[in-house]
Coordinates of N, CA and C in Angstrom, one line a residue:
Chain R
X1 N 122.6 -85.9 -18.9 CA 123.7 -86.8 -18.4 C 123.8 -88.0 -19.4
X2 N 125.0 -88.7 -19.3 CA 125.3 -89.9 -20.0 C 124.3 -91.0 -19.7
X3 N 123.7 -91.6 -20.7 CA 122.7 -92.7 -20.4 C 123.1 -93.9 -21.2
X4 N 124.3 -94.1 -21.6 CA 124.8 -95.3 -22.3 C 125.3 -96.4 -21.4
X5 N 124.7 -97.6 -21.5 CA 125.2 -98.7 -20.6 C 126.7 -99.0 -21.0
X6 N 127.4 -99.5 -20.1 CA 128.8 -100.0 -20.3 C 128.6 -101.5 -20.6
X7 N 128.9 -101.9 -21.9 CA 128.9 -103.3 -22.3 C 130.3 -103.9 -22.1
X8 N 130.4 -104.8 -21.1 CA 131.7 -105.3 -20.8 C 132.4 -106.0 -22.0
X9 N 131.6 -106.9 -22.7 CA 132.2 -107.6 -23.8 C 132.6 -106.6 -24.9
X10 N 131.8 -105.6 -25.2 CA 132.2 -104.6 -26.2 C 133.4 -103.9 -25.8
X11 N 133.5 -103.5 -24.5 CA 134.8 -102.8 -24.1 C 136.0 -103.8 -24.2
X12 N 135.8 -105.0 -23.8 CA 136.9 -106.0 -23.9 C 137.3 -106.2 -25.3
X13 N 136.4 -106.1 -26.3 CA 136.7 -106.3 -27.7 C 137.7 -105.3 -28.2
X14 N 137.8 -104.2 -27.5 CA 138.7 -103.1 -27.9 C 140.1 -103.2 -27.2
X15 N 140.2 -104.2 -26.4 CA 141.5 -104.4 -25.7 C 142.3 -105.5 -26.4
X16 N 143.6 -105.1 -26.7 CA 144.4 -106.1 -27.3 C 145.6 -106.6 -26.4
X17 N 146.1 -105.6 -25.7 CA 147.3 -105.9 -24.9 C 147.0 -106.6 -23.6
X18 N 147.7 -107.6 -23.3 CA 147.5 -108.3 -22.0 C 148.1 -107.5 -20.8
X19 N 147.5 -107.7 -19.6 CA 147.9 -107.1 -18.4 C 147.9 -105.6 -18.4
X20 N 146.9 -105.1 -19.2 CA 146.9 -103.6 -19.3 C 145.4 -103.1 -19.0
X21 N 145.1 -102.9 -17.8 CA 143.7 -102.6 -17.4 C 143.2 -101.3 -18.0
X22 N 142.0 -101.2 -18.4 CA 141.4 -100.0 -19.0 C 140.2 -99.6 -18.2
X23 N 140.1 -98.4 -17.7 CA 139.0 -97.9 -17.0 C 137.7 -97.9 -17.9
X24 N 136.6 -98.4 -17.4 CA 135.4 -98.3 -18.2 C 134.3 -97.6 -17.5
X25 N 134.4 -97.4 -16.2 CA 133.4 -96.7 -15.4 C 134.0 -96.2 -14.1
X26 N 133.4 -95.2 -13.5 CA 133.8 -94.7 -12.2 C 132.6 -94.8 -11.2
X27 N 132.9 -95.1 -10.0 CA 131.9 -95.1 -8.9 C 132.5 -94.4 -7.7
X28 N 132.1 -93.1 -7.5 CA 132.7 -92.3 -6.5 C 134.2 -92.2 -6.8
X29 N 135.1 -92.6 -5.8 CA 136.5 -92.6 -6.0 C 137.1 -94.0 -6.4
X30 N 136.2 -94.8 -6.9 CA 136.6 -96.1 -7.4 C 136.5 -96.2 -8.9
X31 N 137.3 -97.2 -9.5 CA 137.2 -97.4 -10.9 C 136.9 -98.8 -11.2
X32 N 136.1 -99.0 -12.3 CA 135.9 -100.4 -12.8 C 136.7 -100.5 -14.1
X33 N 137.5 -101.5 -14.2 CA 138.4 -101.7 -15.3 C 138.1 -103.0 -16.0
X34 N 138.4 -103.1 -17.3 CA 138.4 -104.4 -17.9 C 139.9 -104.7 -18.3
X35 N 140.2 -106.0 -18.3 CA 141.6 -106.4 -18.6 C 141.5 -107.8 -19.3
X36 N 142.5 -108.0 -20.2 CA 142.7 -109.3 -20.8 C 144.1 -109.8 -20.2
X37 N 144.1 -111.0 -19.8 CA 145.4 -111.5 -19.3 C 145.7 -112.9 -19.8
X38 N 147.0 -113.2 -20.0 CA 147.4 -114.5 -20.3 C 148.9 -114.7 -19.9
X39 N 149.1 -115.9 -19.3 CA 150.5 -116.1 -18.8 C 150.5 -115.8 -17.3
X40 N 151.7 -115.5 -16.8 CA 151.8 -115.3 -15.4 C 152.2 -113.8 -15.2
X41 N 151.6 -113.2 -14.2 CA 151.9 -111.8 -13.8 C 153.1 -111.8 -12.9
X42 N 153.1 -110.9 -12.0 CA 154.3 -110.8 -11.1 C 153.7 -110.8 -9.6
X43 N 154.5 -111.4 -8.7 CA 154.0 -111.3 -7.3 C 154.1 -109.9 -6.8
X44 N 153.0 -109.5 -6.2 CA 152.9 -108.1 -5.7 C 151.8 -108.0 -4.6
X45 N 151.8 -106.9 -3.9 CA 150.7 -106.6 -3.0 C 150.3 -105.1 -3.1
X46 N 149.1 -104.8 -2.6 CA 148.7 -103.4 -2.5 C 148.5 -103.1 -1.0
X47 N 149.4 -102.3 -0.5 CA 149.4 -102.1 1.0 C 148.1 -101.3 1.4
X48 N 147.6 -100.5 0.6 CA 146.5 -99.6 1.0 C 145.1 -100.0 0.6
X49 N 145.0 -101.1 -0.2 CA 143.6 -101.4 -0.7 C 143.4 -102.9 -1.0
X50 N 142.2 -103.3 -0.8 CA 141.7 -104.6 -1.4 C 141.6 -104.4 -2.9
X51 N 141.5 -105.6 -3.6 CA 141.4 -105.6 -5.0 C 140.4 -106.6 -5.5
X52 N 139.4 -106.2 -6.3 CA 138.4 -107.2 -6.7 C 138.7 -107.7 -8.1
X53 N 138.6 -109.0 -8.3 CA 138.7 -109.6 -9.6 C 137.4 -110.3 -9.9
X54 N 136.8 -110.1 -11.1 CA 135.6 -110.8 -11.5 C 135.9 -111.3 -12.9
X55 N 135.8 -112.6 -13.1 CA 136.1 -113.2 -14.4 C 134.9 -113.3 -15.3
X56 N 135.1 -112.8 -16.5 CA 134.0 -112.8 -17.5 C 134.2 -113.9 -18.5
X57 N 135.4 -114.3 -18.8 CA 135.6 -115.4 -19.8 C 137.0 -116.0 -19.4
X58 N 137.0 -117.4 -19.5 CA 138.3 -118.0 -19.2 C 138.4 -118.4 -17.8
X59 N 139.6 -118.9 -17.4 CA 139.8 -119.4 -16.1 C 141.1 -118.7 -15.5
X60 N 140.9 -118.0 -14.4 CA 142.0 -117.2 -13.8 C 142.4 -117.8 -12.5
X61 N 143.7 -118.1 -12.3 CA 144.2 -118.6 -11.1 C 144.9 -117.4 -10.3
X62 N 144.4 -117.1 -9.1 CA 145.1 -116.1 -8.3 C 145.9 -116.9 -7.3
X63 N 147.2 -116.8 -7.6 CA 148.1 -117.5 -6.7 C 148.3 -116.7 -5.4
X64 N 148.2 -117.3 -4.3 CA 148.5 -116.7 -3.0 C 149.6 -117.5 -2.3
X65 N 150.2 -116.9 -1.4 CA 151.4 -117.6 -0.7 C 150.9 -118.9 0.0
X66 N 149.6 -118.9 0.4 CA 149.2 -120.1 1.1 C 148.2 -121.0 0.2
X67 N 148.2 -120.8 -1.1 CA 147.4 -121.6 -2.0 C 146.7 -120.8 -3.1
X68 N 146.1 -121.5 -4.0 CA 145.5 -120.8 -5.2 C 144.0 -120.6 -5.0
X69 N 143.5 -119.6 -5.7 CA 142.1 -119.4 -5.9 C 141.8 -119.4 -7.4
X70 N 140.9 -120.3 -7.8 CA 140.6 -120.4 -9.3 C 139.3 -119.8 -9.6
X71 N 139.2 -118.9 -10.5 CA 138.0 -118.1 -10.8 C 137.6 -118.5 -12.2
X72 N 136.3 -118.9 -12.3 CA 135.7 -119.1 -13.6 C 134.7 -118.0 -13.9
X73 N 134.1 -117.9 -15.1 CA 133.2 -116.9 -15.5 C 132.0 -116.7 -14.4
X74 N 131.8 -115.5 -14.0 CA 130.7 -115.3 -13.0 C 131.2 -115.4 -11.6
X75 N 132.5 -115.6 -11.4 CA 133.0 -115.8 -10.1 C 134.0 -114.6 -9.8
X76 N 133.9 -114.1 -8.5 CA 134.8 -113.0 -8.1 C 135.5 -113.4 -6.9
X77 N 136.6 -112.6 -6.6 CA 137.4 -112.8 -5.4 C 138.0 -111.5 -5.1
X78 N 138.1 -111.2 -3.8 CA 138.7 -109.9 -3.3 C 140.0 -110.3 -2.6
X79 N 141.1 -109.8 -3.1 CA 142.4 -110.0 -2.5 C 142.5 -108.9 -1.4
X80 N 142.7 -109.3 -0.2 CA 142.7 -108.3 0.9 C 144.0 -107.4 0.8
X81 N 144.0 -106.2 1.3 CA 145.1 -105.3 1.2 C 146.3 -106.0 1.9
X82 N 147.5 -105.8 1.3 CA 148.7 -106.3 1.9 C 149.0 -107.8 1.6
X83 N 148.1 -108.5 1.0 CA 148.3 -109.9 0.7 C 149.0 -110.1 -0.7
X84 N 150.1 -110.8 -0.6 CA 150.8 -111.0 -1.9 C 150.0 -111.9 -2.8
X85 N 150.0 -111.6 -4.0 CA 149.3 -112.4 -5.0 C 149.9 -112.3 -6.4
X86 N 149.7 -113.4 -7.2 CA 150.2 -113.4 -8.5 C 149.2 -114.1 -9.4
X87 N 148.5 -113.3 -10.2 CA 147.5 -113.9 -11.2 C 148.2 -114.7 -12.3
X88 N 147.6 -115.8 -12.7 CA 148.1 -116.6 -13.7 C 147.0 -117.1 -14.6
X89 N 147.1 -117.1 -15.9 CA 146.1 -117.6 -16.8 C 146.7 -118.5 -17.9
X90 N 146.4 -119.7 -17.9 CA 147.0 -120.6 -18.9 C 146.4 -120.3 -20.3
X91 N 145.1 -120.0 -20.4 CA 144.5 -119.5 -21.6 C 144.2 -118.0 -21.4
X92 N 143.7 -117.4 -22.4 CA 143.4 -115.9 -22.3 C 142.2 -115.8 -21.4
X93 N 142.2 -114.8 -20.5 CA 141.1 -114.6 -19.6 C 140.7 -113.1 -19.8
X94 N 139.3 -112.9 -19.7 CA 138.7 -111.6 -19.7 C 138.2 -111.3 -18.3
X95 N 138.6 -110.2 -17.7 CA 138.2 -110.0 -16.3 C 137.8 -108.5 -16.1
X96 N 137.2 -108.3 -15.0 CA 136.8 -107.0 -14.5 C 137.5 -106.8 -13.2
X97 N 138.1 -105.6 -13.0 CA 138.7 -105.2 -11.8 C 138.0 -104.1 -11.2
X98 N 137.9 -104.0 -9.9 CA 137.4 -102.8 -9.2 C 138.3 -102.5 -8.0
X99 N 138.7 -101.2 -8.0 CA 139.7 -100.8 -7.0 C 139.7 -99.2 -7.0
X100 N 140.2 -98.7 -5.9 CA 140.2 -97.2 -5.8 C 141.0 -96.6 -7.0
X101 N 140.6 -95.4 -7.4 CA 141.3 -94.6 -8.4 C 142.8 -94.5 -8.0
X102 N 143.6 -94.7 -9.0 CA 145.1 -94.5 -8.8 C 145.9 -95.7 -8.4
X103 N 145.2 -96.9 -8.3 CA 145.9 -98.1 -8.0 C 146.8 -98.5 -9.2
X104 N 148.0 -98.9 -8.9 CA 148.9 -99.3 -10.0 C 148.9 -100.9 -10.0
X105 N 148.8 -101.4 -11.2 CA 148.6 -102.8 -11.4 C 149.6 -103.7 -10.7
X106 N 150.9 -103.3 -10.7 CA 151.9 -104.1 -10.1 C 152.2 -103.8 -8.7
X107 N 151.4 -102.9 -8.1 CA 151.5 -102.7 -6.6 C 152.9 -102.3 -6.2
X108 N 153.4 -103.0 -5.2 CA 154.8 -102.7 -4.7 C 155.9 -103.3 -5.6
X109 N 155.5 -104.0 -6.6 CA 156.6 -104.7 -7.4 C 157.2 -103.9 -8.5
X110 N 156.4 -103.1 -9.2 CA 156.8 -102.4 -10.3 C 157.3 -103.3 -11.4
X111 N 158.2 -102.8 -12.3 CA 158.8 -103.7 -13.3 C 158.1 -103.5 -14.6
X112 N 158.5 -104.4 -15.6 CA 158.1 -104.2 -17.0 C 156.6 -104.4 -17.2
X113 N 155.9 -105.1 -16.3 CA 154.5 -105.3 -16.5 C 153.6 -104.1 -16.0
X114 N 154.3 -103.1 -15.4 CA 153.6 -101.9 -15.0 C 152.9 -101.3 -16.1
X115 N 151.6 -101.0 -15.9 CA 150.7 -100.5 -17.0 C 150.4 -99.0 -16.8
X116 N 150.5 -98.3 -17.9 CA 150.1 -96.9 -17.9 C 148.6 -96.8 -17.6
X117 N 148.2 -95.7 -16.9 CA 146.8 -95.4 -16.7 C 146.1 -95.2 -18.0
X118 N 144.9 -95.8 -18.2 CA 144.3 -95.7 -19.5 C 142.8 -95.6 -19.3
X119 N 142.2 -94.5 -19.5 CA 140.7 -94.4 -19.4 C 140.1 -94.0 -20.7
X120 N 140.8 -94.4 -21.8 CA 140.2 -94.1 -23.1 C 138.9 -94.8 -23.4
X121 N 138.7 -96.0 -22.7 CA 137.5 -96.7 -23.0 C 136.2 -96.2 -22.2
X122 N 136.5 -95.1 -21.5 CA 135.3 -94.4 -20.9 C 134.6 -93.5 -21.9
X123 N 135.3 -93.3 -23.0 CA 134.8 -92.4 -24.0 C 134.2 -93.1 -25.2
Chain Y
X1 N 143.7 -117.4 5.4 CA 142.6 -116.5 5.0 C 141.6 -117.3 4.1
X2 N 140.5 -116.7 3.9 CA 139.4 -117.3 3.0 C 139.9 -117.4 1.6
X3 N 139.7 -118.5 1.0 CA 140.2 -118.6 -0.4 C 139.1 -119.2 -1.3
X4 N 137.8 -119.0 -0.9 CA 136.7 -119.5 -1.7 C 136.2 -118.4 -2.7
X5 N 136.1 -118.6 -4.0 CA 135.6 -117.6 -4.9 C 134.1 -117.4 -4.6
X6 N 133.6 -116.2 -4.9 CA 132.2 -115.9 -4.8 C 131.6 -116.2 -6.1
X7 N 130.7 -117.2 -6.2 CA 130.0 -117.5 -7.4 C 128.7 -116.8 -7.5
X8 N 128.6 -115.8 -8.4 CA 127.4 -115.0 -8.4 C 126.1 -115.7 -8.6
X9 N 126.1 -116.7 -9.5 CA 124.9 -117.5 -9.8 C 124.5 -118.3 -8.6
X10 N 125.5 -118.9 -7.9 CA 125.2 -119.7 -6.7 C 124.6 -118.8 -5.6
X11 N 125.2 -117.6 -5.4 CA 124.6 -116.7 -4.4 C 123.2 -116.3 -4.8
X12 N 123.0 -116.0 -6.1 CA 121.7 -115.6 -6.5 C 120.6 -116.7 -6.3
X13 N 121.1 -118.0 -6.4 CA 120.2 -119.1 -6.3 C 119.6 -119.2 -4.9
X14 N 120.3 -118.5 -3.9 CA 119.8 -118.5 -2.5 C 119.0 -117.3 -2.2
X15 N 118.7 -116.5 -3.2 CA 117.8 -115.3 -3.0 C 116.4 -115.6 -3.5
X16 N 115.4 -115.4 -2.7 CA 114.1 -115.6 -3.2 C 113.3 -114.3 -3.2
X17 N 113.5 -113.4 -2.3 CA 112.7 -112.1 -2.2 C 113.2 -111.1 -3.2
X18 N 112.3 -110.5 -3.9 CA 112.7 -109.4 -4.8 C 113.0 -108.1 -4.0
X19 N 113.9 -107.3 -4.7 CA 114.2 -106.0 -4.1 C 114.9 -106.0 -2.8
X20 N 115.6 -107.1 -2.5 CA 116.2 -107.3 -1.2 C 117.7 -107.7 -1.4
X21 N 118.6 -106.7 -1.5 CA 120.0 -106.9 -1.8 C 120.7 -107.7 -0.7
X22 N 121.6 -108.6 -1.1 CA 122.3 -109.4 -0.1 C 123.8 -109.2 -0.4
X23 N 124.5 -108.8 0.7 CA 126.0 -108.6 0.5 C 126.6 -110.0 0.2
X24 N 127.5 -110.0 -0.8 CA 128.3 -111.2 -1.0 C 129.8 -111.0 -0.9
X25 N 130.3 -109.8 -0.9 CA 131.7 -109.5 -0.8 C 131.9 -108.1 -0.3
X26 N 133.1 -107.9 0.3 CA 133.4 -106.5 0.7 C 134.8 -106.1 0.0
X27 N 134.9 -104.9 -0.3 CA 136.1 -104.3 -0.9 C 136.4 -103.0 -0.2
X28 N 137.3 -103.0 0.7 CA 137.5 -101.8 1.6 C 136.2 -101.5 2.3
X29 N 135.8 -100.3 2.1 CA 134.5 -99.8 2.7 C 133.3 -99.9 1.7
X30 N 133.5 -100.7 0.7 CA 132.4 -100.9 -0.3 C 131.8 -102.3 -0.1
X31 N 130.6 -102.5 -0.6 CA 130.0 -103.9 -0.6 C 129.6 -104.2 -2.0
X32 N 129.7 -105.5 -2.3 CA 129.1 -106.1 -3.5 C 127.9 -106.9 -3.1
X33 N 126.8 -106.6 -3.8 CA 125.6 -107.3 -3.4 C 124.9 -107.9 -4.6
X34 N 124.2 -109.0 -4.4 CA 123.3 -109.6 -5.4 C 121.9 -109.3 -5.1
X35 N 121.1 -109.1 -6.2 CA 119.7 -108.8 -5.9 C 118.9 -109.4 -7.1
X36 N 117.7 -109.9 -6.7 CA 116.7 -110.2 -7.8 C 115.6 -109.2 -7.7
X37 N 115.2 -108.7 -8.9 CA 114.1 -107.7 -9.0 C 113.1 -108.1 -10.0
X38 N 111.9 -107.7 -9.8 CA 110.8 -107.8 -10.7 C 109.8 -106.8 -10.4
X39 N 109.2 -106.2 -11.5 CA 108.2 -105.1 -11.3 C 108.9 -103.7 -11.2
X40 N 108.3 -102.8 -10.6 CA 108.8 -101.4 -10.5 C 109.2 -101.1 -9.1
X41 N 110.3 -100.5 -8.9 CA 110.8 -100.1 -7.6 C 110.2 -98.7 -7.2
X42 N 110.9 -97.9 -6.6 CA 110.4 -96.6 -6.1 C 111.4 -95.5 -6.6
X43 N 110.9 -94.4 -7.0 CA 111.8 -93.3 -7.4 C 112.5 -92.8 -6.1
X44 N 113.9 -92.7 -6.3 CA 114.7 -92.3 -5.1 C 116.0 -91.8 -5.6
X45 N 116.8 -91.3 -4.7 CA 118.2 -90.9 -5.0 C 119.0 -91.1 -3.8
X46 N 120.3 -91.2 -4.1 CA 121.3 -91.3 -3.0 C 122.2 -90.1 -3.0
X47 N 122.0 -89.2 -2.0 CA 122.7 -87.9 -2.1 C 124.2 -88.0 -1.9
X48 N 124.6 -89.1 -1.3 CA 126.0 -89.1 -0.9 C 126.9 -90.1 -1.8
X49 N 126.2 -90.8 -2.7 CA 127.0 -91.8 -3.4 C 126.5 -92.2 -4.7
X50 N 127.3 -92.5 -5.6 CA 127.0 -93.2 -6.9 C 126.5 -94.6 -6.6
X51 N 125.9 -95.2 -7.6 CA 125.4 -96.6 -7.4 C 125.6 -97.4 -8.7
X52 N 126.3 -98.5 -8.6 CA 126.6 -99.3 -9.8 C 125.6 -100.5 -9.9
X53 N 125.0 -100.7 -11.1 CA 124.1 -101.8 -11.4 C 124.8 -102.6 -12.5
X54 N 125.0 -103.9 -12.3 CA 125.5 -104.8 -13.3 C 124.5 -105.9 -13.5
X55 N 124.0 -106.1 -14.7 CA 122.9 -107.1 -14.9 C 123.6 -108.5 -15.2
X56 N 123.2 -109.5 -14.6 CA 123.7 -110.9 -14.8 C 122.7 -111.7 -15.6
X57 N 121.4 -111.5 -15.4 CA 120.4 -112.2 -16.2 C 119.1 -111.3 -16.3
X58 N 118.5 -111.4 -17.5 CA 117.3 -110.6 -17.7 C 117.6 -109.2 -18.2
X59 N 116.5 -108.3 -18.2 CA 116.7 -107.0 -18.8 C 116.1 -106.0 -17.8
X60 N 117.0 -105.1 -17.4 CA 116.7 -104.1 -16.3 C 116.6 -102.7 -17.0
X61 N 115.5 -102.0 -16.7 CA 115.4 -100.6 -17.1 C 115.6 -99.7 -15.9
X62 N 116.5 -98.9 -16.0 CA 116.7 -97.9 -15.0 C 116.1 -96.6 -15.5
X63 N 114.9 -96.3 -15.0 CA 114.3 -95.0 -15.4 C 114.9 -93.8 -14.7
X64 N 115.3 -92.8 -15.5 CA 115.8 -91.6 -15.0 C 114.8 -90.5 -15.5
X65 N 114.9 -89.3 -14.8 CA 113.9 -88.3 -15.1 C 114.0 -87.8 -16.6
X66 N 115.2 -88.0 -17.2 CA 115.3 -87.6 -18.6 C 115.4 -88.7 -19.6
X67 N 115.0 -89.9 -19.1 CA 115.0 -91.0 -20.1 C 115.5 -92.3 -19.4
X68 N 115.3 -93.4 -20.2 CA 115.6 -94.8 -19.6 C 117.0 -95.2 -20.0
X69 N 117.6 -96.1 -19.2 CA 118.8 -96.9 -19.5 C 118.4 -98.3 -19.4
X70 N 118.6 -99.1 -20.5 CA 118.2 -100.5 -20.5 C 119.5 -101.3 -20.4
X71 N 119.5 -102.2 -19.4 CA 120.7 -103.0 -19.2 C 120.4 -104.5 -19.5
X72 N 121.3 -105.1 -20.3 CA 121.1 -106.5 -20.5 C 122.3 -107.2 -19.9
X73 N 122.3 -108.6 -19.9 CA 123.4 -109.3 -19.2 C 124.8 -108.9 -19.7
X74 N 125.7 -108.6 -18.7 CA 127.0 -108.1 -19.1 C 127.2 -106.6 -19.2
X75 N 126.1 -105.9 -19.0 CA 126.1 -104.5 -19.1 C 125.9 -103.8 -17.7
X76 N 126.6 -102.7 -17.5 CA 126.5 -102.0 -16.2 C 126.3 -100.5 -16.4
X77 N 125.8 -99.9 -15.4 CA 125.5 -98.5 -15.4 C 125.7 -97.9 -14.0
X78 N 126.3 -96.7 -13.9 CA 126.5 -96.1 -12.7 C 125.5 -94.9 -12.6
X79 N 124.6 -94.9 -11.6 CA 123.7 -93.8 -11.4 C 124.5 -92.8 -10.5
X80 N 124.7 -91.6 -11.0 CA 125.5 -90.6 -10.2 C 124.7 -90.2 -9.0
X81 N 125.5 -89.8 -8.0 CA 124.9 -89.4 -6.7 C 123.9 -88.2 -7.0
X82 N 122.8 -88.3 -6.2 CA 121.8 -87.2 -6.3 C 120.9 -87.3 -7.5
X83 N 121.1 -88.3 -8.4 CA 120.2 -88.5 -9.5 C 119.0 -89.4 -9.2
X84 N 117.8 -88.9 -9.4 CA 116.6 -89.7 -9.2 C 116.6 -90.8 -10.2
X85 N 116.2 -92.0 -9.7 CA 116.1 -93.1 -10.6 C 115.1 -94.1 -10.0
X86 N 114.5 -94.9 -10.9 CA 113.5 -95.9 -10.5 C 113.7 -97.2 -11.4
X87 N 114.4 -98.2 -10.8 CA 114.5 -99.4 -11.6 C 113.2 -100.1 -11.9
X88 N 113.1 -100.8 -13.1 CA 111.9 -101.5 -13.4 C 112.3 -102.7 -14.2
X89 N 111.7 -103.8 -13.9 CA 112.0 -105.1 -14.6 C 110.7 -105.8 -14.9
X90 N 110.4 -105.9 -16.2 CA 109.2 -106.6 -16.7 C 109.2 -108.1 -16.4
X91 N 110.4 -108.7 -16.6 CA 110.6 -110.1 -16.1 C 111.6 -110.1 -15.0
X92 N 111.8 -111.2 -14.4 CA 112.8 -111.2 -13.3 C 114.2 -110.9 -13.8
X93 N 114.9 -110.1 -13.0 CA 116.3 -109.7 -13.3 C 117.2 -110.1 -12.2
X94 N 118.4 -110.7 -12.5 CA 119.4 -110.9 -11.5 C 120.5 -109.9 -11.7
X95 N 120.9 -109.2 -10.7 CA 121.8 -108.1 -10.8 C 122.8 -108.1 -9.7
X96 N 123.9 -107.4 -9.9 CA 124.9 -107.1 -8.9 C 124.9 -105.6 -8.7
X97 N 125.0 -105.2 -7.4 CA 125.2 -103.8 -7.0 C 126.5 -103.6 -6.4
X98 N 127.1 -102.5 -6.6 CA 128.3 -102.1 -5.8 C 128.1 -100.7 -5.3
X99 N 128.3 -100.5 -4.0 CA 128.1 -99.2 -3.4 C 128.8 -99.2 -2.0
X100 N 128.9 -98.1 -1.4 CA 129.6 -98.0 -0.1 C 128.8 -98.7 1.0
X101 N 129.5 -99.3 2.0 CA 128.8 -99.9 3.1 C 127.8 -99.0 3.7
X102 N 126.6 -99.5 3.9 CA 125.6 -98.7 4.7 C 124.6 -98.0 3.8
X103 N 124.7 -98.1 2.5 CA 123.7 -97.5 1.6 C 122.3 -98.3 1.8
X104 N 121.3 -97.5 1.9 CA 119.9 -98.1 2.0 C 119.3 -98.1 0.6
X105 N 118.7 -99.2 0.3 CA 118.2 -99.4 -1.1 C 117.3 -98.4 -1.6
X106 N 116.4 -97.8 -0.7 CA 115.4 -96.9 -1.1 C 115.9 -95.4 -1.0
X107 N 117.2 -95.2 -0.6 CA 117.8 -93.9 -0.6 C 116.9 -92.9 0.3
X108 N 116.6 -91.8 -0.4 CA 115.8 -90.8 0.4 C 114.3 -91.1 0.4
X109 N 113.9 -92.2 -0.2 CA 112.4 -92.4 -0.3 C 111.8 -93.2 0.8
X110 N 112.6 -94.2 1.3 CA 112.1 -95.0 2.4 C 110.8 -95.8 1.9
X111 N 110.0 -96.2 2.8 CA 108.7 -96.9 2.4 C 108.8 -98.4 2.5
X112 N 107.8 -99.0 2.0 CA 107.6 -100.5 2.2 C 108.7 -101.3 1.5
X113 N 109.4 -100.8 0.5 CA 110.4 -101.6 -0.2 C 111.8 -101.5 0.5
X114 N 111.8 -100.7 1.5 CA 113.1 -100.6 2.3 C 113.5 -102.0 2.8
X115 N 114.8 -102.4 2.4 CA 115.2 -103.7 2.8 C 116.2 -103.7 4.0
X116 N 116.0 -104.7 4.8 CA 117.0 -104.8 5.9 C 118.4 -105.2 5.4
X117 N 119.4 -104.7 6.1 CA 120.8 -105.1 5.8 C 120.9 -106.6 6.0
X118 N 121.5 -107.2 5.0 CA 121.6 -108.7 5.0 C 122.9 -109.2 4.4
X119 N 123.8 -109.6 5.3 CA 125.1 -110.1 4.8 C 125.3 -111.6 5.1
X120 N 124.1 -112.3 5.2 CA 124.2 -113.8 5.5 C 124.8 -114.5 4.3
X121 N 124.8 -114.0 3.1 CA 125.4 -114.7 2.0 C 126.9 -114.6 1.9
X122 N 127.5 -113.8 2.8 CA 129.0 -113.8 2.9 C 129.5 -115.0 3.6
X123 N 128.6 -115.7 4.3 CA 129.1 -116.9 5.0 C 128.8 -118.2 4.3

C-alpha cells in the first residue's frame, strides 16, 4: 500500500490558480483538498453538507449573513449545511478543505468561479 | 449561529493526557479531534473506517505491518480501513484526527489505552 505522507505545503506549491480546490487525500467518502484563494468568492450554500475550512497560510474571512469569521493559520471553521457564505481573502491564503466527495465549490450559485474536479495532486 | 474559529493550538493547550483524543469540531457525521501522544500506542485496526492523522507539532511514526510512515508538521496520512497500525512518538506530538463519529481510538484492540469519548473542547 501507499506509504507516502501528504505534505500540505508541497501540494500547495503545485497550485497556481485561485479558487480551484485540488484533492490531496481521501477518507472514506470524504475528500481533503488544498486551495489557494485571493479576492472575493461568490455567495453560495451547500444544502446537503457542512464544509470545513482550515487555514495554513494567510488570513481568510468567511463572510456569513450575520457576520464574519476570520481564520488565521492553524484555525478552522465548519460552515453548517444550508448556511450562505462568501469567502474573502485580501492577501493570498493557503487553505485545506474537507467535505464529502462530489461537492462543487460554488454550491447552489454556479457561475464563472465553478471549478472542475481535480484529483491530479493525489498522484 | 456560532462564529468562533477553532484554534488548534489553543485547543491542544488544554490537553494534558496522552493518547486521549478530544473532539473540537463536527462535520456532518464526522469529528475533528486533537490529541497529544508520546511513546508507543497499541497495534489495532478499524474495520469500518479510514482514519486521518495530521501532525501539528513533533514527529509521528505510524507503524504499519509493511513499514513506517513518518509525519512531520503539516503532513497527513490516511490509514485505510482494516489496516493494522501502531502510532509511535519518541517526543511529544500534537496531532489532529478526522474520522466518523463514534470511532474508538483503540479500534479492535481495546485495552488500557482505550479513551473515553470527550467533546468538552467543543464548548
